[in-house]
XYZ file of C-alpha atoms in Angstrom:
655
model
C 23.476 -3.663 -65.651
C 21.413 -6.782 -66.184
C 22.760 -9.917 -64.570
C 21.547 -13.398 -63.812
C 20.661 -12.161 -60.335
C 18.499 -9.286 -61.598
C 14.874 -9.336 -60.476
C 12.309 -7.386 -62.519
C 8.646 -6.523 -61.984
C 7.794 -9.220 -64.525
C 9.348 -11.777 -62.202
C 7.332 -10.429 -59.274
C 4.071 -10.448 -61.247
C 4.669 -13.978 -62.451
C 5.520 -15.222 -58.960
C 2.340 -13.815 -57.411
C 0.061 -14.648 -60.347
C -2.983 -16.755 -59.387
C -2.703 -18.491 -62.748
C 0.515 -20.144 -61.654
C 0.403 -23.455 -59.732
C 0.839 -23.010 -55.990
C 4.120 -24.096 -54.450
C 4.364 -25.554 -50.968
C 7.110 -23.912 -48.901
C 8.580 -25.306 -45.727
C 8.490 -22.137 -43.610
C 9.895 -22.151 -40.119
C 7.437 -21.321 -37.294
C 7.802 -18.010 -35.528
C 9.703 -17.479 -32.323
C 6.574 -18.461 -30.357
C 6.625 -21.899 -31.946
C 3.245 -21.326 -33.611
C 1.396 -20.627 -30.367
C -1.296 -17.976 -30.425
C -3.901 -16.547 -28.097
C -6.672 -18.978 -29.045
C -4.727 -22.174 -29.586
C -2.477 -22.506 -26.549
C -3.894 -25.955 -25.756
C -3.279 -27.288 -29.243
C 0.039 -25.512 -29.767
C 1.705 -24.891 -26.409
C 4.657 -22.491 -26.525
C 8.190 -23.896 -26.407
C 9.454 -24.812 -22.969
C 12.597 -22.765 -23.426
C 12.679 -19.470 -25.321
C 16.438 -19.809 -25.728
C 17.365 -22.875 -27.830
C 20.861 -24.264 -27.442
C 22.129 -22.786 -30.702
C 21.353 -19.286 -29.422
C 23.946 -19.783 -26.728
C 26.655 -20.721 -29.224
C 29.905 -18.797 -29.482
C 32.616 -18.519 -32.122
C 34.017 -22.064 -31.874
C 32.692 -22.671 -35.383
C 35.401 -20.379 -36.757
C 38.228 -22.714 -35.790
C 36.400 -25.729 -37.225
C 35.824 -24.029 -40.572
C 39.352 -22.602 -40.822
C 41.013 -25.887 -39.839
C 38.962 -27.796 -42.403
C 39.755 -25.314 -45.175
C 43.429 -25.227 -44.193
C 43.618 -28.986 -44.618
C 41.858 -28.751 -47.983
C 44.292 -26.020 -49.082
C 47.226 -28.177 -48.021
C 45.934 -31.076 -50.106
C 45.350 -28.782 -53.074
C 48.924 -27.463 -52.950
C 50.296 -30.974 -52.702
C 48.251 -31.961 -55.734
C 49.558 -28.943 -57.687
C 53.146 -29.824 -56.758
C 52.649 -33.363 -58.002
C 51.254 -32.081 -61.282
C 54.151 -29.627 -61.640
C 56.736 -32.353 -61.058
C 55.191 -34.509 -63.767
C 54.798 -31.624 -66.187
C 57.275 -30.577 -68.877
C 56.128 -26.953 -68.692
C 59.053 -24.519 -68.722
C 58.747 -21.372 -66.601
C 61.456 -18.797 -67.204
C 59.961 -15.338 -66.725
C 57.456 -13.450 -64.595
C 55.053 -13.494 -67.544
C 55.301 -17.282 -67.639
C 54.437 -17.424 -63.940
C 51.403 -15.175 -64.380
C 50.165 -17.181 -67.355
C 50.177 -20.387 -65.324
C 48.406 -19.055 -62.225
C 44.967 -20.690 -62.012
C 42.022 -18.332 -62.001
C 43.929 -15.412 -63.507
C 42.187 -13.754 -66.417
C 38.542 -13.263 -67.156
C 36.724 -10.197 -68.380
C 38.505 -6.908 -68.516
C 41.980 -8.105 -69.586
C 43.986 -5.072 -70.756
C 45.033 -6.678 -74.057
C 41.411 -6.804 -75.194
C 40.982 -3.067 -74.581
C 44.345 -1.709 -75.696
C 42.976 0.402 -78.536
C 40.210 1.926 -76.415
C 42.650 2.563 -73.592
C 45.023 4.508 -75.814
C 42.150 6.628 -77.151
C 40.985 7.486 -73.625
C 44.491 8.356 -72.440
C 45.131 10.584 -75.463
C 41.836 12.403 -74.831
C 42.285 13.241 -71.157
C 46.032 13.343 -70.546
C 47.298 16.414 -72.343
C 49.826 17.602 -69.756
C 53.164 15.720 -69.868
C 55.226 15.255 -66.715
C 52.448 16.084 -64.287
C 53.594 17.511 -60.967
C 51.871 16.960 -57.644
C 51.143 19.287 -54.751
C 54.358 19.414 -52.651
C 52.376 20.634 -49.641
C 50.562 17.300 -49.374
C 52.399 14.819 -47.172
C 51.476 11.889 -49.418
C 53.357 13.346 -52.395
C 56.785 12.249 -51.197
C 55.513 8.654 -50.891
C 54.304 8.342 -54.486
C 57.179 6.193 -55.770
C 57.099 3.921 -52.727
C 53.355 3.364 -53.059
C 53.655 2.401 -56.723
C 56.629 0.163 -56.003
C 54.803 -1.703 -53.237
C 51.772 -2.165 -55.498
C 53.941 -3.758 -58.159
C 55.258 -6.277 -55.628
C 52.343 -7.063 -53.306
C 48.668 -7.866 -53.910
C 47.567 -5.844 -50.868
C 49.070 -2.600 -49.543
C 47.938 -0.822 -46.382
C 48.317 2.952 -46.141
C 47.968 4.621 -42.763
C 48.187 8.374 -43.040
C 46.916 11.299 -40.989
C 43.786 13.139 -42.025
C 44.567 15.774 -44.618
C 47.672 14.055 -46.010
C 45.956 13.622 -49.420
C 45.668 9.836 -49.610
C 42.016 9.728 -50.734
C 42.404 12.066 -53.700
C 46.032 11.500 -54.668
C 46.709 7.743 -54.447
C 44.147 6.865 -57.167
C 45.669 9.591 -59.378
C 49.167 8.158 -58.883
C 47.928 4.785 -60.129
C 46.022 6.276 -63.050
C 48.953 8.471 -64.124
C 51.406 5.563 -63.858
C 49.291 3.329 -66.082
C 48.779 6.144 -68.566
C 52.527 6.715 -68.763
C 53.012 3.039 -69.563
C 50.013 2.825 -71.880
C 48.530 0.085 -69.695
C 44.818 -0.493 -69.102
C 43.513 0.241 -65.616
C 40.135 0.483 -63.941
C 40.157 1.789 -60.368
C 37.281 1.701 -57.875
C 37.448 3.574 -54.570
C 34.891 2.914 -51.841
C 33.605 5.489 -49.388
C 31.298 4.804 -46.430
C 29.007 7.760 -47.239
C 27.369 9.264 -50.308
C 28.505 12.831 -49.657
C 32.132 11.655 -49.440
C 32.035 9.734 -52.745
C 30.443 12.650 -54.597
C 32.596 15.415 -53.125
C 35.879 13.548 -53.641
C 35.067 12.725 -57.277
C 34.274 16.386 -57.875
C 37.493 17.428 -56.132
C 39.641 15.176 -58.339
C 37.921 16.438 -61.489
C 38.466 19.998 -60.344
C 42.187 19.359 -59.800
C 42.652 17.791 -63.224
C 40.171 19.984 -65.090
C 38.174 16.957 -66.172
C 34.441 16.863 -66.609
C 32.692 14.883 -63.875
C 31.511 11.582 -65.285
C 34.224 11.362 -67.929
C 37.419 9.583 -66.898
C 36.516 10.147 -63.224
C 33.014 9.595 -61.878
C 30.950 8.391 -58.966
C 28.023 6.115 -58.173
C 25.904 6.369 -55.032
C 22.642 4.431 -54.841
C 20.702 5.251 -58.042
C 22.798 8.354 -58.771
C 25.550 7.479 -61.250
C 27.884 9.901 -63.018
C 30.036 7.516 -65.013
C 30.579 6.712 -68.682
C 32.379 4.221 -70.893
C 35.497 6.399 -70.485
C 35.480 6.212 -66.678
C 38.641 4.666 -65.269
C 38.399 5.990 -61.712
C 35.096 5.522 -59.872
C 34.238 6.660 -56.354
C 31.360 4.615 -54.968
C 29.704 3.866 -51.664
C 30.628 0.571 -50.055
C 27.092 -0.703 -50.622
C 27.344 -0.115 -54.383
C 30.707 -1.908 -54.444
C 29.217 -4.875 -52.599
C 26.347 -5.144 -55.074
C 28.822 -5.216 -57.961
C 30.874 -7.984 -56.347
C 27.849 -10.082 -55.379
C 26.314 -9.834 -58.845
C 29.575 -10.564 -60.680
C 30.926 -13.098 -58.155
C 34.401 -11.797 -58.984
C 36.244 -8.465 -58.976
C 38.681 -8.726 -61.874
C 36.626 -6.196 -63.828
C 38.844 -3.799 -61.820
C 42.605 -3.595 -61.766
C 42.726 -1.767 -58.441
C 40.315 -1.793 -55.493
C 40.819 0.903 -52.858
C 38.795 0.581 -49.655
C 38.972 3.884 -47.801
C 38.115 4.621 -44.163
C 38.377 0.961 -43.183
C 38.444 2.005 -39.530
C 34.668 2.494 -39.556
C 34.069 -1.267 -39.544
C 30.399 -1.214 -40.531
C 28.907 -4.428 -41.903
C 29.330 -3.387 -45.525
C 33.045 -2.691 -45.046
C 33.697 -5.941 -43.162
C 31.780 -8.007 -45.722
C 33.561 -6.213 -48.565
C 36.914 -7.059 -46.971
C 35.800 -10.687 -46.692
C 34.787 -10.896 -50.367
C 37.941 -9.100 -51.531
C 40.093 -11.569 -49.626
C 38.158 -14.542 -51.015
C 38.279 -13.330 -54.630
C 41.988 -12.511 -54.349
C 42.605 -16.157 -53.525
C 40.381 -17.538 -56.276
C 39.306 -15.824 -59.479
C 40.726 -12.278 -59.194
C 44.367 -12.792 -58.344
C 45.701 -9.998 -60.544
C 43.713 -7.290 -58.786
C 45.661 -4.936 -56.535
C 44.033 -3.896 -53.250
C 44.743 -0.856 -51.083
C 43.304 -0.296 -47.605
C 43.457 3.239 -46.230
C 42.574 5.135 -43.080
C 44.043 7.507 -40.542
C 43.015 5.681 -37.382
C 42.972 1.892 -37.373
C 44.940 -1.081 -36.121
C 46.969 -1.525 -39.294
C 48.734 -4.657 -38.018
C 45.383 -6.432 -37.610
C 44.491 -5.739 -41.238
C 48.002 -6.646 -42.387
C 47.764 -10.117 -40.831
C 44.229 -10.569 -42.157
C 45.547 -10.104 -45.708
C 48.528 -12.400 -45.350
C 48.762 -14.418 -48.583
C 52.293 -15.792 -48.675
C 53.011 -19.390 -47.706
C 55.156 -18.065 -44.854
C 52.266 -16.034 -43.502
C 53.977 -12.671 -44.027
C 51.598 -9.778 -43.337
C 50.688 -7.245 -45.999
C 53.082 -4.253 -46.116
C 52.106 -1.124 -44.180
C 53.048 2.359 -45.364
C 52.866 4.892 -42.561
C 52.614 8.425 -43.905
C 54.382 10.903 -41.671
C 55.500 14.427 -42.213
C 54.515 18.023 -41.954
C 50.907 19.040 -41.384
C 49.059 21.985 -39.926
C 49.052 22.051 -36.141
C 45.760 21.308 -34.403
C 45.876 22.040 -30.682
C 43.743 20.012 -28.279
C 41.720 21.582 -25.479
C 39.632 19.932 -22.770
C 36.823 21.020 -20.516
C 38.974 22.198 -17.606
C 40.514 24.846 -19.843
C 36.994 26.213 -20.358
C 36.164 26.399 -16.648
C 35.522 30.130 -16.699
C 32.757 29.628 -19.279
C 30.669 27.600 -16.820
C 28.246 29.350 -14.461
C 29.651 29.853 -10.968
C 27.774 28.740 -7.871
C 26.884 31.677 -5.658
C 26.369 29.496 -2.596
C 29.745 29.361 -0.850
C 28.816 26.066 0.761
C 28.866 24.408 -2.662
C 32.444 25.398 -3.374
C 33.839 22.098 -2.165
C 36.058 21.591 -5.191
C 37.084 23.124 -8.484
C 34.447 21.277 -10.553
C 31.554 22.156 -8.249
C 32.675 25.749 -7.970
C 32.324 26.268 -11.705
C 29.238 24.089 -12.139
C 31.056 21.666 -14.429
C 29.268 18.407 -15.296
C 30.509 14.988 -14.314
C 31.113 12.209 -16.848
C 30.377 8.522 -16.319
C 31.429 5.799 -18.734
C 28.201 3.842 -18.258
C 25.957 6.903 -18.521
C 26.614 8.766 -21.785
C 24.662 12.021 -21.915
C 24.876 15.728 -22.689
C 24.510 18.109 -19.772
C 22.415 21.107 -20.952
C 25.038 23.457 -19.545
C 27.394 22.365 -22.342
C 25.153 24.048 -24.914
C 25.653 27.323 -23.046
C 29.397 26.729 -23.009
C 29.371 26.351 -26.800
C 27.593 29.693 -27.148
C 30.228 31.429 -25.040
C 33.009 29.631 -26.888
C 31.738 31.152 -30.137
C 32.404 34.599 -28.709
C 35.904 33.523 -27.683
C 36.608 32.593 -31.320
C 35.887 36.185 -32.351
C 38.347 37.490 -29.754
C 41.039 35.053 -30.902
C 40.654 36.078 -34.546
C 40.696 39.797 -33.788
C 44.039 39.338 -32.051
C 45.426 37.150 -34.835
C 44.333 39.564 -37.576
C 45.200 42.684 -35.548
C 41.679 44.071 -35.661
C 40.775 46.958 -33.327
C 38.934 45.835 -30.209
C 35.932 48.062 -30.967
C 35.134 45.942 -34.035
C 32.634 43.123 -33.479
C 34.683 40.533 -35.324
C 37.580 40.004 -37.707
C 37.085 40.127 -41.497
C 38.081 36.462 -41.867
C 36.058 34.159 -39.612
C 37.018 30.485 -39.580
C 34.312 27.844 -39.893
C 33.264 25.829 -36.855
C 32.427 22.114 -37.016
C 30.482 20.757 -34.037
C 30.036 17.015 -33.547
C 26.840 15.886 -31.830
C 25.455 12.348 -31.584
C 22.101 12.775 -33.309
C 19.322 14.768 -34.889
C 17.607 15.867 -31.665
C 20.845 17.249 -30.240
C 21.583 19.091 -33.496
C 18.166 20.753 -33.327
C 18.623 21.714 -29.666
C 21.977 23.421 -30.250
C 20.788 25.068 -33.483
C 17.911 26.629 -31.588
C 20.303 27.943 -28.924
C 22.612 29.533 -31.491
C 19.724 31.055 -33.433
C 18.340 32.759 -30.367
C 17.670 36.414 -31.243
C 19.332 37.567 -28.052
C 22.551 35.793 -28.984
C 22.787 35.372 -32.754
C 26.190 36.768 -33.637
C 26.009 36.490 -37.413
C 26.120 32.723 -37.781
C 25.329 30.696 -40.893
C 24.203 27.437 -39.332
C 24.257 24.270 -41.456
C 22.844 21.046 -39.971
C 24.431 17.901 -41.378
C 22.894 14.467 -40.807
C 21.756 11.456 -42.801
C 18.080 12.428 -43.080
C 18.725 15.454 -45.301
C 19.300 15.182 -49.028
C 22.722 15.007 -50.638
C 22.059 18.418 -52.223
C 21.485 19.935 -48.789
C 24.577 18.215 -47.434
C 26.753 19.857 -50.074
C 26.060 23.278 -48.520
C 28.980 22.619 -46.181
C 31.407 23.129 -49.075
C 30.131 26.619 -49.940
C 31.695 29.803 -48.663
C 29.810 31.619 -45.956
C 28.056 34.885 -46.906
C 29.955 38.080 -46.038
C 30.293 38.766 -42.294
C 28.795 35.398 -41.352
C 30.616 32.568 -39.603
C 29.867 29.129 -41.026
C 28.808 26.764 -38.239
C 28.349 23.116 -39.257
C 26.502 21.033 -36.657
C 26.922 17.422 -37.643
C 26.642 13.800 -36.638
C 29.577 11.507 -37.402
C 28.692 11.867 -41.102
C 31.399 14.567 -41.232
C 33.911 12.461 -39.338
C 35.865 11.094 -42.280
C 36.515 11.646 -45.999
C 34.756 15.033 -46.048
C 37.178 17.927 -46.298
C 35.807 21.396 -45.589
C 38.947 23.509 -46.075
C 37.842 26.542 -44.061
C 37.138 24.625 -40.824
C 39.374 26.127 -38.161
C 37.599 25.006 -34.994
C 36.173 21.621 -34.039
C 33.947 21.212 -30.995
C 33.543 17.562 -30.051
C 31.025 16.296 -27.493
C 32.757 12.874 -27.795
C 29.443 11.094 -28.264
C 27.923 8.992 -31.015
C 24.863 6.857 -31.696
C 25.397 3.260 -32.751
C 22.999 0.608 -33.944
C 22.604 -2.104 -31.341
C 20.321 -5.131 -31.093
C 18.556 -6.564 -28.077
C 19.348 -10.312 -28.331
C 16.110 -11.234 -26.555
C 13.731 -9.306 -28.830
C 15.895 -8.756 -31.967
C 14.835 -5.100 -31.790
C 17.369 -2.744 -33.331
C 17.730 0.842 -32.192
C 20.203 3.692 -32.047
C 21.913 3.835 -28.684
C 23.812 6.814 -27.298
C 27.413 5.850 -26.565
C 30.748 7.486 -25.940
C 32.839 7.748 -29.077
C 36.109 5.852 -29.353
C 39.477 7.579 -29.426
C 39.741 6.673 -33.119
C 36.500 8.577 -33.756
C 37.777 11.588 -31.830
C 41.083 11.634 -33.724
C 39.191 11.555 -37.020
C 37.088 14.496 -35.871
C 40.178 16.416 -34.848
C 41.530 15.928 -38.366
C 38.683 17.949 -39.863
C 40.407 21.128 -38.612
C 43.701 22.664 -39.638
C 43.537 21.954 -43.367
C 44.639 25.449 -44.452
C 45.502 27.113 -41.139
C 46.380 26.254 -37.560
C 43.321 24.619 -36.007
C 41.853 23.953 -32.579
C 39.767 21.071 -31.268
C 37.727 21.492 -28.080
C 36.682 18.202 -26.487
C 33.891 18.780 -24.007
C 35.107 16.127 -21.582
C 38.003 16.061 -19.167
C 41.385 14.775 -20.281
C 41.232 12.026 -17.657
C 37.863 10.858 -18.977
C 39.066 11.025 -22.595
C 41.934 8.696 -21.713
C 39.364 6.134 -20.524
C 37.577 5.991 -23.882
C 38.043 2.762 -25.877
C 40.641 2.833 -28.638
C 38.203 1.548 -31.281
C 34.474 1.012 -31.457
C 32.935 -2.464 -31.585
C 32.597 -3.649 -35.223
C 29.017 -3.497 -36.446
C 29.113 -7.151 -37.461
C 29.397 -8.018 -33.746
C 26.414 -5.959 -32.550
C 23.846 -5.622 -35.357
C 21.506 -8.029 -37.206
C 23.184 -10.000 -39.974
C 20.052 -10.401 -42.101
C 21.155 -8.327 -45.088
C 24.675 -9.764 -45.029
C 23.291 -13.308 -45.031
C 20.995 -12.402 -47.937
C 24.110 -11.349 -49.872
C 25.791 -14.645 -48.971
C 22.782 -16.640 -50.160
C 22.711 -14.577 -53.357
C 26.371 -15.435 -53.936
C 25.486 -19.125 -53.501
C 29.069 -20.135 -52.697
C 28.752 -21.699 -49.266
C 26.749 -21.655 -46.052
C 26.589 -18.371 -44.089
C 28.682 -19.636 -41.181
C 31.378 -20.929 -43.545
C 31.602 -17.536 -45.227
C 31.446 -15.438 -42.052
C 34.142 -17.546 -40.393
C 36.577 -15.631 -42.647
C 35.457 -12.202 -41.430
C 38.007 -9.965 -39.759
C 35.944 -10.302 -36.562
C 33.633 -13.298 -37.027
C 30.176 -12.881 -35.475
C 28.811 -15.143 -32.799
C 27.140 -18.268 -34.166
C 23.985 -17.392 -32.251
C 23.801 -14.092 -34.162
C 23.919 -16.050 -37.419
C 21.148 -18.305 -36.149
C 19.020 -15.331 -35.102
C 19.436 -13.712 -38.518
C 18.553 -16.928 -40.362
C 15.459 -17.332 -38.171
C 14.337 -13.779 -38.953
C 14.829 -14.389 -42.675
C 12.756 -17.555 -42.488
C 9.993 -15.739 -40.636
C 10.090 -13.035 -43.317
C 9.671 -15.708 -46.045
C 13.140 -14.922 -47.438
C 14.490 -18.385 -46.615
C 12.942 -21.813 -46.300
C 14.137 -24.398 -43.808
C 16.891 -26.755 -44.871
C 16.331 -29.824 -42.761
C 17.090 -29.197 -39.109
C 19.966 -26.768 -39.781
C 19.215 -23.552 -37.837
C 22.116 -21.720 -39.503
C 21.110 -21.994 -43.158
C 18.157 -22.144 -45.518
C 17.227 -21.991 -49.182
C 16.715 -18.571 -50.757
C 13.115 -17.982 -51.871
C 11.939 -15.687 -54.636
C 10.921 -13.125 -51.998
C 14.416 -13.433 -50.556
C 15.910 -12.708 -53.989
C 13.811 -9.552 -54.220
C 14.846 -8.509 -50.698
C 18.506 -9.031 -51.587
C 18.118 -6.418 -54.330
C 16.560 -3.811 -52.027
C 18.895 -1.749 -49.799
C 16.420 -1.895 -46.905
C 15.776 -3.701 -43.668
C 13.995 -6.983 -44.388
C 10.793 -5.800 -42.662
C 10.624 -2.742 -44.923
C 11.470 -4.851 -47.963
C 8.585 -7.201 -47.159
C 6.282 -4.205 -46.701
C 7.229 -2.822 -50.119
C 6.877 -6.202 -51.860
C 3.407 -6.900 -50.506
C 2.403 -3.274 -51.006
C 3.074 -3.769 -54.704
C 1.246 -7.101 -54.795
C -1.867 -5.710 -53.086
C -1.893 -2.460 -55.106
C -1.059 -0.125 -52.215
C 2.593 0.450 -53.052
C 2.497 4.241 -52.657
C 0.990 4.024 -49.179
C 3.524 1.393 -48.120
C 6.399 3.528 -49.415
C 5.136 6.457 -47.338
C 4.844 4.256 -44.245
C 8.276 2.768 -44.847
C 9.875 6.164 -45.404
C 8.449 7.518 -42.171
C 9.678 4.467 -40.282
C 13.118 4.587 -41.880
C 13.821 8.281 -41.361
C 12.047 9.179 -38.138
C 11.439 6.043 -36.081
C 15.002 4.821 -36.495
C 16.282 8.223 -35.384
C 14.028 8.233 -32.308
C 12.656 11.683 -32.981
C 9.387 13.273 -33.961
C 8.541 15.464 -36.918
C 9.038 19.071 -35.902
C 9.800 22.432 -37.476
C 13.363 21.914 -36.299
C 13.836 19.546 -39.244
C 13.979 22.624 -41.435
C 16.576 24.407 -39.323
């Protein structure tokens, strides 16, 4: 969709044309202060490599919030004075809505009444639709709709598998259809595979064609139409829509799912949603959903009443399939025993069990062997459950296994172990990670071939939103890889870390969808209890360059003024570092002596439209300018997929 922020190749060609007059840009010097190898005498390096602003904290947040609170107080007083001097009569709820400033804009239901009725008559042919009584969320349908009619923001906390992701949007759509009211719902998902699979699931339930009234959009892949009233999109796509439109009232309902993940896109989306709710999109209803998050923190963040009342929280409780938890001590007999009697000083050493240290996350190779033996135990369990004779190799129905590992290299290592000819016990192994295509990722939803057990070996990509119904067993190494940044060098890399308890609970929820499930955590119970409740939000540990580009594209206020309203505001030094990097990349020019802001350049506008790291964006831009775009794309792709994953190209990629 063309917007005022759209940048085309014609713009790029015109900007870099030698026929155009040259423009002088005030570009900030690099971190070395302009010093090089041959000019140290003329340009000595800075005395201190850490300027004062890099040691700043989050004190700016209070200054910004206090200033805006005072401005809001003055604005309300001014409105009260106007109301007292006005002869306007307000008698009904409709009168109140018609006088609210900022309400309205594109997408008002009255303008689309005829189209809405045509769409509803086309797709809603079944009167008095009933919902699955086995889903826990079903009994909360009326309460959810009632809360949405009263409050601008509703928070739903429900266990994995309760049906919130697929059913809540349908409740809203069905309600509006029954009333003949226009609605346009957008649901965000943190990952492409989740958005696609959920949209397909909803269409399958309702016997609708994908891309008709329900669709999805992930990156450049869009299956929507003019009839679409329920869209599942990635959070990045949602952000682009908000930044380009500078409002969100083109939707009636915004549902942000899996808010517990707290990546930068989700936190920035929450910030924009909150800002637009207070300004130009006050009629939009917002729902936040997850199974594992601090709901009270989000409720207070979205407090809009003058009394400061938090947003309502609906906690979904009720029946669900049992998933039993097992820890490493219960698997002691699967570890190799020490033959040397002198080593039998304690239980752990006797069985060769690994030790776990909070400051040293790692995978002991012996755990791979334990997984292999555990696979054989699953066959024994199922033969007993299905009353299969002991002389049979395995039961006719073999539940799928989902194994969580932190990264690509670990997935390859375990895959190789399980595919060993001396062990292979009829496994259909499916690797699942971000560097494979969406088409390959969808293999996890297929049924295993006859006599084969489906074994999905995945990173945290399968942690939330993805429902593989036949998963009966989850094996969790309780590890993850998170993006972190070295503050001294601004180098970003994936770092191996212990997962939070919230991550582990999400992983547990992947089992037990259709049958009793089991989760095996390959750590001790005592160590598991030491894990942090939640992971550190990405906005507190990763570069803010792309987020600041979005803020500059919005052109509403300075980056620090916008980020002060984040759920967890970043350190001011992180904002300064990001602005400095953007200036060095030619995306921003200096604005006086302000180290926390700059003016967006044309190159910065192009970068803001590319979903890449700013270094890769700059590589692509100049590759196009110097007629070596294809080579730069190849270089950038290699860097993006392999270097960032800290692994080398190997045949294991095809496993």
